[in-house]
Amino acid sequence: MSVYTSVGEAELAAWLSRYSIGQLKSLKGIAAGITNTNYFVDTTHGRYVLTLFEVLRLDELPYYLELMSHLARHGVACPAPIADSTDGYASMLAGKPACLVTCLTGAEVSAPSAAQCFAVGEMLAAMHEAGNTFPRRMANPRGPAWWSATAAGLYAEMDALDAASLREEVAFQDRYRFAHLPTGVVHADLFRDNVLFDGDRVAGFIDFYYACNDVLAYDVAIALNDWARRDDGAIDDALARALLAGYQSLRRFSDDEKAAWPVLLRAAGLRFWTSRLLDLYRPQAGEMTYTKDPKVFQKVVEDHRARRDFWL
């Protein structure tokens, strides 16, 4: 569980007075997430999700919160931020920037079916299409420059063979640039724990706080690397094909995207291999922390290295 900042009921009740959502009934920490603190907030009007941002500043939040509002208005299943009496989406609480969003129904799935992978791909394509009319822009803060610099600071602390494998992948990715590929709004963190399901229907994408503008196919690769991943880190062909079929039912890959696809899969694995190593060796201080095993993503990259069939 990742609750880094504690909020008392009296403090929260005072903060909620700027919203027209009724009186506070209870709050409960959410046992998920890595970067931010999240609570369920129940009021006399219903249930909401409170997020306190542990890294992002208040002036950095408009991109994410306005994006969620934009996507929700365009039919994408995602939380909608709640505006306060000043028409703002975020303000300070317990010394941290904070916001309220609608609480979606549904639940996470730990072992997705092909039908659920198809639905994730389809909704991701709908999100990419809706993002075409979003006016704000933000470069990916965790792109190639970030993973190269971060990896360089971790080699000395890693097992020698693992460090050599990471160096090899960083050097491989340094040979490629994808400025010619279609870009737009990407979620950039669409793992299984960031999608809620109602049966085989996507009830909502959540946690948009790594969203940015980047290569669209890279976003698909990030999703596939988790949704189609087996416990041993290898990729399940049937689940991978289902996710891609769902995505391309709304948005077809171009020939350039197909040509770049194997490299993008490895890039997506590298990004999270590096970030999980950072979590492992430089854990964020807090009451409770949560780290996914970096070796899972190392194995994903190694599986892609060995593959000749990439489903496209």
Coordinates of N, CA, C and O in Angstrom, one line a residue, residues 125-203:
A125 N -7.5 2.8 -28.2 CA -7.6 3.5 -29.5 C -8.6 4.6 -29.4 O -8.4 5.7 -29.9
A126 N -9.7 4.4 -28.7 CA -10.7 5.5 -28.5 C -10.1 6.7 -27.7 O -10.3 7.8 -28.1
M127 N -9.2 6.4 -26.7 CA -8.5 7.4 -26.0 C -7.6 8.2 -26.9 O -7.6 9.5 -26.9
H128 N -6.9 7.5 -27.8 CA -5.9 8.2 -28.7 C -6.7 9.0 -29.7 O -6.3 10.2 -30.0
E129 N -7.8 8.6 -30.1 CA -8.6 9.3 -31.1 C -9.2 10.6 -30.4 O -9.2 11.7 -30.9
A130 N -9.7 10.4 -29.2 CA -10.3 11.6 -28.4 C -9.2 12.6 -28.1 O -9.4 13.8 -28.1
G131 N -7.9 12.1 -27.9 CA -6.8 13.0 -27.6 C -6.4 13.9 -28.7 O -5.7 14.9 -28.5
N132 N -6.9 13.7 -29.9 CA -6.5 14.5 -31.1 C -7.0 15.9 -30.9 O -6.4 16.8 -31.5
T133 N -8.1 16.2 -30.2 CA -8.6 17.5 -30.0 C -8.3 18.2 -28.7 O -8.8 19.2 -28.4
F134 N -7.4 17.5 -27.9 CA -6.9 18.1 -26.7 C -5.8 19.1 -27.0 O -4.8 18.8 -27.6
P135 N -6.0 20.4 -26.5 CA -5.1 21.4 -27.0 C -3.7 21.5 -26.3 O -2.8 22.0 -26.8
R136 N -3.7 21.0 -25.0 CA -2.4 21.1 -24.3 C -1.4 20.1 -24.8 O -1.8 19.0 -25.4
R137 N -0.1 20.3 -24.6 CA 1.0 19.4 -25.0 C 2.0 19.3 -23.8 O 2.2 20.3 -23.1
M138 N 2.5 18.1 -23.7 CA 3.5 17.9 -22.7 C 4.5 16.8 -23.2 O 4.0 15.7 -23.6
A139 N 5.7 17.1 -23.3 CA 6.7 16.0 -23.7 C 6.8 15.0 -22.6 O 6.6 15.2 -21.4
N140 N 7.2 13.8 -23.1 CA 7.3 12.6 -22.1 C 8.5 12.8 -21.2 O 9.6 12.8 -21.6
P141 N 8.2 13.0 -19.9 CA 9.4 13.2 -19.0 C 10.2 12.0 -18.7 O 11.2 12.0 -18.1
R142 N 9.6 10.8 -19.1 CA 10.4 9.5 -18.9 C 10.6 8.8 -20.2 O 10.4 7.6 -20.4
G143 N 11.1 9.6 -21.2 CA 11.5 9.1 -22.5 C 13.0 8.6 -22.5 O 13.6 8.4 -21.5
P144 N 13.6 8.5 -23.7 CA 14.9 8.0 -23.8 C 16.0 8.8 -23.0 O 16.9 8.1 -22.5
A145 N 15.9 10.1 -23.0 CA 16.9 10.8 -22.2 C 16.8 10.4 -20.7 O 17.9 10.3 -20.0
W146 N 15.6 10.3 -20.2 CA 15.4 9.9 -18.8 C 16.0 8.5 -18.5 O 16.7 8.3 -17.5
W147 N 15.6 7.5 -19.3 CA 16.0 6.2 -19.0 C 17.5 6.0 -19.2 O 18.1 5.2 -18.4
S148 N 18.1 6.7 -20.1 CA 19.6 6.6 -20.3 C 20.3 7.2 -19.0 O 21.2 6.6 -18.5
A149 N 19.9 8.4 -18.6 CA 20.5 9.0 -17.4 C 20.2 8.2 -16.1 O 21.1 8.1 -15.3
T150 N 19.0 7.7 -16.0 CA 18.7 7.0 -14.8 C 19.4 5.7 -14.7 O 20.0 5.3 -13.7
A151 N 19.5 4.9 -15.8 CA 20.2 3.7 -15.9 C 21.7 3.9 -15.5 O 22.3 3.1 -14.8
A152 N 22.3 5.0 -16.1 CA 23.7 5.3 -15.8 C 24.0 5.4 -14.3 O 25.1 5.1 -13.9
G153 N 23.0 5.9 -13.6 CA 23.2 6.1 -12.2 C 23.0 4.9 -11.3 O 23.2 4.9 -10.1
L154 N 22.5 3.8 -12.0 CA 22.2 2.6 -11.2 C 23.2 1.4 -11.5 O 23.2 0.4 -10.7
Y155 N 23.9 1.5 -12.6 CA 24.8 0.3 -13.0 C 25.7 -0.1 -11.8 O 25.8 -1.4 -11.6
A156 N 26.3 0.8 -11.1 CA 27.2 0.4 -10.1 C 26.6 -0.4 -8.9 O 27.3 -1.1 -8.2
E157 N 25.3 -0.3 -8.7 CA 24.6 -0.9 -7.7 C 24.0 -2.3 -8.1 O 23.5 -3.0 -7.2
M158 N 24.0 -2.6 -9.4 CA 23.3 -3.7 -9.9 C 24.3 -4.9 -10.0 O 25.5 -4.8 -10.0
D159 N 23.7 -6.1 -10.1 CA 24.5 -7.3 -10.4 C 25.2 -7.1 -11.8 O 24.6 -6.5 -12.7
A160 N 26.4 -7.5 -11.9 CA 27.2 -7.2 -13.1 C 26.5 -7.7 -14.4 O 26.5 -7.0 -15.4
L161 N 25.9 -8.9 -14.4 CA 25.3 -9.4 -15.6 C 24.0 -8.6 -15.9 O 23.8 -8.3 -17.1
D162 N 23.3 -8.3 -14.9 CA 22.1 -7.5 -15.1 C 22.4 -6.1 -15.6 O 21.8 -5.6 -16.5
A163 N 23.5 -5.5 -15.1 CA 23.9 -4.2 -15.5 C 24.4 -4.2 -17.0 O 24.1 -3.3 -17.8
A164 N 25.1 -5.3 -17.3 CA 25.5 -5.4 -18.7 C 24.3 -5.6 -19.7 O 24.3 -5.0 -20.8
S165 N 23.3 -6.3 -19.2 CA 22.1 -6.5 -20.1 C 21.4 -5.1 -20.2 O 20.9 -4.8 -21.3
L166 N 21.3 -4.4 -19.2 CA 20.6 -3.0 -19.2 C 21.4 -2.1 -20.1 O 20.8 -1.4 -20.9
R167 N 22.7 -2.1 -20.0 CA 23.6 -1.3 -20.9 C 23.3 -1.6 -22.3 O 23.2 -0.7 -23.2
E168 N 23.3 -2.9 -22.6 CA 23.0 -3.4 -24.0 C 21.7 -2.8 -24.5 O 21.7 -2.4 -25.7
E169 N 20.7 -2.9 -23.7 CA 19.4 -2.4 -24.2 C 19.3 -0.9 -24.4 O 18.8 -0.4 -25.3
V170 N 20.0 -0.1 -23.5 CA 20.0 1.3 -23.6 C 20.8 1.7 -24.9 O 20.3 2.5 -25.7
A171 N 21.9 1.0 -25.1 CA 22.7 1.3 -26.4 C 21.9 0.9 -27.6 O 21.9 1.6 -28.6
F172 N 21.1 -0.2 -27.6 CA 20.2 -0.6 -28.7 C 19.2 0.5 -29.0 O 19.0 0.9 -30.1
Q173 N 18.5 1.0 -27.9 CA 17.5 2.0 -28.1 C 18.1 3.3 -28.6 O 17.4 4.1 -29.3
D174 N 19.3 3.6 -28.2 CA 20.0 4.9 -28.7 C 20.1 5.0 -30.2 O 20.4 6.0 -30.7
R175 N 20.0 3.8 -30.9 CA 20.2 3.8 -32.3 C 18.9 4.2 -33.1 O 19.0 4.3 -34.3
Y176 N 17.8 4.3 -32.3 CA 16.5 4.5 -33.0 C 15.9 5.9 -32.6 O 16.0 6.3 -31.4
R177 N 15.2 6.5 -33.5 CA 14.4 7.7 -33.3 C 13.1 7.5 -34.0 O 13.1 7.0 -35.1
F178 N 12.0 8.0 -33.5 CA 10.7 7.7 -34.0 C 9.9 9.0 -34.3 O 8.7 9.0 -34.1
A179 N 10.6 10.1 -34.6 CA 9.9 11.3 -34.9 C 8.9 11.2 -36.0 O 8.0 12.1 -36.2
H180 N 9.1 10.2 -36.9 CA 8.2 10.1 -38.1 C 6.9 9.4 -37.8 O 6.0 9.3 -38.7
L181 N 6.8 8.8 -36.6 CA 5.6 8.0 -36.3 C 4.5 8.9 -35.7 O 4.7 10.0 -35.2
P182 N 3.2 8.5 -35.9 CA 2.1 9.3 -35.3 C 2.2 9.5 -33.8 O 2.5 8.5 -33.1
T183 N 2.0 10.7 -33.4 CA 2.1 11.0 -32.0 C 0.7 11.6 -31.5 O -0.1 12.0 -32.3
G184 N 0.6 11.7 -30.2 CA -0.6 12.3 -29.6 C -0.6 12.1 -28.1 O 0.4 11.8 -27.5
V185 N -1.8 12.2 -27.5 CA -1.9 11.9 -26.1 C -1.8 10.4 -25.8 O -2.4 9.6 -26.4
V186 N -0.9 10.1 -24.8 CA -0.7 8.7 -24.4 C -0.9 8.6 -22.9 O -0.6 9.5 -22.2
H187 N -1.4 7.5 -22.5 CA -1.6 7.2 -21.0 C -0.2 7.0 -20.4 O 0.1 7.5 -19.3
A188 N 0.6 6.1 -21.1 CA 2.0 5.9 -20.7 C 2.2 5.0 -19.4 O 3.3 4.8 -19.0
D189 N 1.1 4.5 -18.9 CA 1.2 3.6 -17.7 C 0.0 2.7 -17.6 O -0.5 2.4 -16.5
L190 N -0.5 2.2 -18.8 CA -1.8 1.4 -18.8 C -1.5 0.0 -18.4 O -1.7 -0.9 -19.2
F191 N -1.2 -0.2 -17.2 CA -1.0 -1.6 -16.6 C -2.3 -2.1 -16.1 O -3.3 -1.4 -16.1
R192 N -2.3 -3.4 -15.8 CA -3.6 -4.1 -15.3 C -4.2 -3.3 -14.1 O -5.4 -3.3 -14.0
D193 N -3.3 -2.8 -13.2 CA -3.9 -2.1 -12.0 C -4.4 -0.7 -12.3 O -4.9 0.0 -11.4
N194 N -4.3 -0.3 -13.6 CA -4.8 1.0 -14.0 C -6.0 0.9 -14.9 O -6.4 1.9 -15.6
V195 N -6.7 -0.2 -14.9 CA -7.9 -0.4 -15.7 C -8.9 -1.2 -14.8 O -8.6 -2.2 -14.1
L196 N -10.1 -0.7 -14.7 CA -11.2 -1.3 -14.0 C -12.2 -2.0 -15.0 O -12.5 -1.4 -16.1
F197 N -12.6 -3.2 -14.6 CA -13.5 -3.9 -15.5 C -14.9 -4.2 -14.8 O -14.9 -4.4 -13.6
D198 N -15.9 -4.3 -15.6 CA -17.2 -4.8 -15.2 C -17.5 -6.0 -16.2 O -17.9 -5.8 -17.3
G199 N -17.1 -7.2 -15.7 CA -17.1 -8.3 -16.6 C -16.1 -8.2 -17.7 O -14.9 -8.0 -17.4
D200 N -16.5 -8.2 -19.0 CA -15.5 -8.0 -20.1 C -15.5 -6.6 -20.6 O -14.9 -6.3 -21.6
R201 N -16.3 -5.7 -19.9 CA -16.4 -4.3 -20.4 C -15.4 -3.4 -19.5 O -15.3 -3.6 -18.3
V202 N -14.7 -2.6 -20.2 CA -13.8 -1.6 -19.5 C -14.7 -0.6 -18.8 O -15.5 0.2 -19.4
A203 N -14.6 -0.6 -17.5 CA -15.4 0.4 -16.7 C -14.6 1.7 -16.6 O -15.2 2.8 -16.3

